Amino acid sequence: MPRTTAPAPEPLAAAPLPPGDLADLHRTVLDWYGSHARDLPWRHADCSPWGVLVSEVMLQQTPVSRVLPRWREWLERWPTPAALAAEAPGEAVRAWDRLGYPRRALRLHAAAVAITAEHGGEVPDDHAALLALPGIGAYTAAAVAAFAFRRRHAVVDTNVRRVHARAVGGAAEPAAALTAAETRLAAALLPSDPATAARWSVGVMELGALVCTARAPRCPACPLLERCAWVVAGRPAHTGPARRAQRWAGTDRQVRGRLLAVLRQAHGPVGAAELAAAWSTDPAQRERCLDGLVADGLVEPLPDGTFTLPRS
């Protein structure tokens, strides 16, 4: 792998806890993680940085149970960025199948092309270089830098935000969207040693996924029960806006999924009549969704009036 200059570690922000309490917090979560972590293949020492990158993109808004089989199939077919870059982007969309939010497949393909062309086919180990890859945002860049290369970066997903909000902030739920204050808190809670910081981040993430869950937190099983600011405060109710469950039936997301399913299953271009049969209840909605898929680069219209997954 071409080596790049390692970025300076994130500066130590003002600690939200006294040094002794912070060290004990780290030890408690790390010990719990050592005993309770799920055995996930992208956490194995022999998982490639590419495997970590693929997992992080797939896991966005998608549960582990759905990602596992797709991740294994993806890495078996495309074990390196160059292998994926050599295929048409439509093949990435086809292989994405029903993971949802299929533009993520296009982003992974675009990243694979850039990694192959600009980094010798190896996922860069530098945070800035990761962030410069097409389709890779702040969370994914930090996660790959931390989990694949043991760089010291705060990795803040929904689970991490919830644990921080409850255990340190005393709130039932974090804000609706990531705030600057939450980012500063995550950086302040990081252990100073880069490898330990990476393990801390995945440990907090696992605690949020398995114990400190959104709807039914398993407080008696939490290693932080006695020190959790939210529990100490009497578990005050969430005072912010109610979180609405996302509706699926009849939405544009469902229609887009139906149209893409037809194209994924086809061995060649698909005619307008076949797409019309996929969603006949509202032709205007179907055409709007088809236009949106074309605009997003997920569907390619051909001169003869047929449609296909993107070829280039």
XYZ file of C-alpha atoms in Angstrom:
312
model
C 0.000 0.000 0.000
C 1.417 3.437 -0.867
C 2.099 5.167 2.420
C 0.865 8.643 3.057
C 1.784 11.036 5.792
C -0.235 10.147 8.868
C -2.557 12.970 9.910
C -2.062 14.664 13.216
C -4.323 13.111 15.844
C -7.431 15.024 16.714
C -6.625 17.572 19.423
C -7.649 16.701 22.937
C -10.775 18.714 23.664
C -11.648 19.748 27.176
C -12.584 16.537 28.985
C -16.223 16.433 30.175
C -15.183 14.284 33.170
C -12.302 14.353 35.667
C -9.298 12.317 34.403
C -9.908 9.479 36.854
C -13.575 9.181 35.922
C -12.760 9.350 32.225
C -10.176 6.582 32.516
C -12.670 4.447 34.440
C -15.335 5.112 31.802
C -12.934 3.936 29.093
C -11.983 0.826 31.040
C -15.611 -0.079 31.763
C -16.744 0.159 28.151
C -13.634 -1.553 26.766
C -13.968 -4.442 29.226
C -17.652 -4.829 28.357
C -16.862 -4.774 24.632
C -14.181 -7.423 25.081
C -16.796 -9.784 26.516
C -19.900 -8.881 24.511
C -18.811 -7.787 21.030
C -20.503 -9.524 18.137
C -18.213 -11.584 15.929
C -18.541 -9.563 12.728
C -16.189 -10.270 9.803
C -15.294 -6.631 9.175
C -13.927 -6.489 12.724
C -11.500 -9.358 12.175
C -7.816 -8.511 12.128
C -7.461 -9.983 8.628
C -10.263 -7.876 7.120
C -8.869 -5.586 4.441
C -9.392 -1.810 4.542
C -11.587 -2.293 1.467
C -13.752 -4.728 3.437
C -14.060 -2.168 6.228
C -15.012 0.566 3.753
C -17.660 -1.631 2.121
C -19.119 -2.534 5.520
C -19.327 1.087 6.643
C -21.189 2.146 3.515
C -23.558 -0.826 3.668
C -24.306 -0.369 7.377
C -25.589 3.174 6.971
C -29.301 3.011 7.863
C -29.287 -0.771 7.402
C -29.228 -3.436 10.156
C -26.324 -5.857 10.485
C -28.541 -8.884 9.777
C -29.309 -7.596 6.281
C -25.778 -6.430 5.567
C -23.904 -9.625 6.495
C -24.896 -11.832 3.532
C -24.621 -8.985 1.039
C -21.184 -7.955 2.380
C -19.871 -11.503 2.005
C -21.198 -11.797 -1.543
C -19.771 -8.389 -2.458
C -16.275 -9.189 -1.126
C -16.283 -12.583 -2.803
C -17.109 -11.011 -6.161
C -15.075 -7.814 -5.711
C -12.293 -8.483 -3.182
C -10.447 -5.309 -4.201
C -11.420 -1.825 -5.345
C -9.889 -2.568 -8.764
C -12.178 -5.567 -9.225
C -15.254 -3.394 -8.710
C -13.865 -0.494 -10.749
C -13.474 -2.820 -13.736
C -17.241 -3.434 -13.836
C -20.040 -1.145 -14.975
C -21.656 0.830 -12.141
C -24.931 -0.901 -12.947
C -23.440 -4.173 -11.695
C -22.897 -2.573 -8.301
C -26.536 -1.493 -8.265
C -27.592 -5.011 -9.271
C -25.511 -6.630 -6.538
C -26.823 -4.137 -3.968
C -30.141 -5.915 -4.335
C -32.573 -4.813 -1.575
C -30.239 -3.156 0.907
C -32.008 0.139 0.308
C -30.701 3.592 -0.577
C -29.081 2.218 -3.756
C -27.155 5.394 -4.476
C -24.738 4.000 -1.904
C -23.815 1.345 -4.483
C -22.933 4.049 -6.990
C -20.874 5.861 -4.348
C -18.918 2.687 -3.596
C -18.282 2.157 -7.298
C -17.111 5.751 -7.733
C -14.826 5.395 -4.707
C -13.405 2.154 -6.113
C -12.628 3.891 -9.415
C -10.864 6.743 -7.608
C -8.926 4.378 -5.322
C -7.772 2.391 -8.345
C -6.790 5.436 -10.375
C -5.321 7.644 -7.664
C -4.094 5.313 -4.894
C -2.693 2.289 -6.684
C -5.756 0.217 -5.894
C -5.280 0.485 -2.121
C -7.668 2.257 0.234
C -5.726 5.304 1.490
C -4.786 5.335 5.173
C -4.988 9.112 5.459
C -8.189 10.728 6.734
C -8.010 13.655 4.314
C -7.480 11.299 1.368
C -10.429 9.180 2.469
C -12.608 12.260 2.768
C -11.593 13.318 -0.749
C -12.927 10.091 -2.273
C -16.206 10.558 -4.166
C -19.240 9.718 -2.081
C -17.306 9.364 1.186
C -18.546 11.690 3.913
C -17.214 12.706 7.282
C -18.562 9.695 9.174
C -17.277 7.079 6.718
C -13.845 8.702 6.425
C -13.466 8.764 10.213
C -14.742 5.191 10.585
C -12.365 3.744 7.987
C -9.420 5.735 9.357
C -10.178 4.453 12.855
C -11.270 0.870 12.243
C -9.018 -0.050 9.308
C -5.912 1.959 10.213
C -6.278 2.684 13.954
C -6.121 6.438 13.478
C -7.439 8.626 16.282
C -10.702 10.081 14.990
C -14.083 10.418 16.662
C -16.564 8.080 14.975
C -20.078 9.310 15.687
C -23.110 7.386 14.498
C -26.645 7.267 15.912
C -25.752 4.618 18.492
C -22.725 6.566 19.733
C -24.756 9.770 19.952
C -27.416 8.035 22.055
C -24.914 6.546 24.524
C -23.161 9.901 24.891
C -26.473 11.730 25.337
C -27.624 9.406 28.099
C -24.457 8.375 29.912
C -22.751 11.785 29.869
C -25.403 14.347 28.964
C -28.311 12.967 30.995
C -30.770 13.265 28.089
C -33.115 10.538 26.876
C -32.224 11.094 23.227
C -29.672 13.090 21.252
C -30.696 16.005 19.066
C -32.525 15.270 15.840
C -29.341 15.953 13.848
C -25.677 15.829 14.780
C -24.586 19.056 16.449
C -21.188 20.683 16.874
C -21.489 20.148 20.624
C -21.926 16.395 20.113
C -18.880 16.271 17.866
C -16.820 18.112 20.477
C -18.043 15.751 23.188
C -17.097 12.682 21.111
C -13.620 14.093 20.543
C -13.244 14.925 24.247
C -14.179 11.373 25.242
C -11.606 9.726 22.946
C -8.699 7.969 24.653
C -5.381 9.540 23.717
C -3.865 6.339 22.308
C -5.019 5.921 18.671
C -5.575 2.147 18.766
C -7.446 2.387 22.068
C -9.493 5.273 20.693
C -10.570 3.133 17.732
C -11.586 0.279 20.027
C -13.408 2.716 22.314
C -15.413 4.059 19.376
C -16.563 0.635 18.224
C -17.229 -0.356 21.850
C -19.557 2.599 22.421
C -21.208 1.868 19.078
C -21.803 -1.740 20.121
C -23.165 -0.678 23.498
C -25.704 1.544 21.752
C -26.674 -1.181 19.301
C -27.124 -3.984 21.842
C -27.969 -2.382 25.205
C -28.585 1.371 25.097
C -31.176 1.014 22.355
C -33.559 3.719 21.232
C -36.928 2.237 22.133
C -36.268 -0.230 24.959
C -32.874 0.336 26.583
C -31.701 -2.647 28.633
C -30.458 -0.546 31.540
C -29.979 -3.438 34.020
C -27.534 -5.037 31.559
C -25.571 -1.827 30.961
C -22.033 -1.603 32.372
C -22.572 2.147 32.807
C -25.776 1.808 34.830
C -24.393 3.227 38.077
C -22.679 6.171 36.391
C -25.226 6.949 33.652
C -26.295 10.584 34.007
C -29.710 9.812 32.533
C -30.387 6.994 35.001
C -29.093 9.059 37.929
C -31.496 11.845 36.894
C -34.423 9.417 37.022
C -34.632 8.667 33.299
C -36.340 11.949 32.305
C -38.520 11.706 29.219
C -37.432 13.070 25.872
C -38.621 16.670 25.555
C -37.766 17.267 21.910
C -39.901 16.637 18.818
C -41.329 13.132 18.535
C -39.474 10.844 16.158
C -41.861 9.748 13.445
C -41.636 6.250 12.038
C -40.954 6.282 8.320
C -43.866 5.084 6.217
C -43.014 2.715 3.379
C -46.188 1.558 1.627
C -47.078 3.765 -1.303
C -44.086 6.071 -0.961
C -41.745 7.087 -3.760
C -39.091 4.931 -2.098
C -41.264 1.872 -2.600
C -41.958 2.764 -6.226
C -38.275 3.371 -6.948
C -37.482 0.020 -5.384
C -40.055 -1.750 -7.564
C -38.650 -0.172 -10.733
C -35.057 -0.989 -9.821
C -36.032 -4.573 -8.995
C -37.303 -5.053 -12.565
C -34.061 -3.680 -13.993
C -31.853 -5.738 -11.659
C -33.592 -8.953 -12.632
C -33.466 -8.264 -16.367
C -30.704 -9.622 -18.601
C -30.929 -6.671 -20.954
C -32.769 -3.397 -21.525
C -36.308 -3.141 -20.174
C -39.230 -1.603 -22.034
C -41.620 1.000 -20.670
C -44.450 -1.557 -20.527
C -42.486 -3.796 -18.148
C -41.793 -0.862 -15.857
C -45.423 0.221 -16.024
C -46.478 -3.230 -14.806
C -44.243 -2.834 -11.759
C -46.375 0.069 -10.463
C -49.676 0.523 -12.235
C -51.695 2.174 -9.448
C -50.335 5.687 -10.040
C -48.739 6.274 -13.456
C -47.798 9.865 -12.605
C -45.963 8.738 -9.477
C -44.232 5.993 -11.455
C -43.001 8.409 -14.106
C -41.823 10.868 -11.471
C -39.868 8.126 -9.728
C -38.395 6.887 -12.984
C -37.260 10.416 -13.805
C -35.702 10.621 -10.356
C -33.816 7.358 -10.860
C -32.453 8.660 -14.159
C -31.429 11.951 -12.548
C -29.666 10.033 -9.746
C -27.675 7.978 -12.260
C -29.303 4.721 -11.179
C -31.117 4.161 -14.478
C -29.917 4.875 -18.001
C -32.477 5.652 -20.742
C -31.587 4.331 -24.189
C -32.393 5.952 -27.571
C -34.943 3.241 -28.432
C -37.084 4.106 -25.390
C -35.895 1.258 -23.202
C -34.059 1.496 -19.885
C -31.113 -0.254 -18.270
C -28.907 -0.038 -15.219
C -26.039 2.446 -15.716
C -23.312 1.162 -18.039
C -20.651 3.810 -17.478
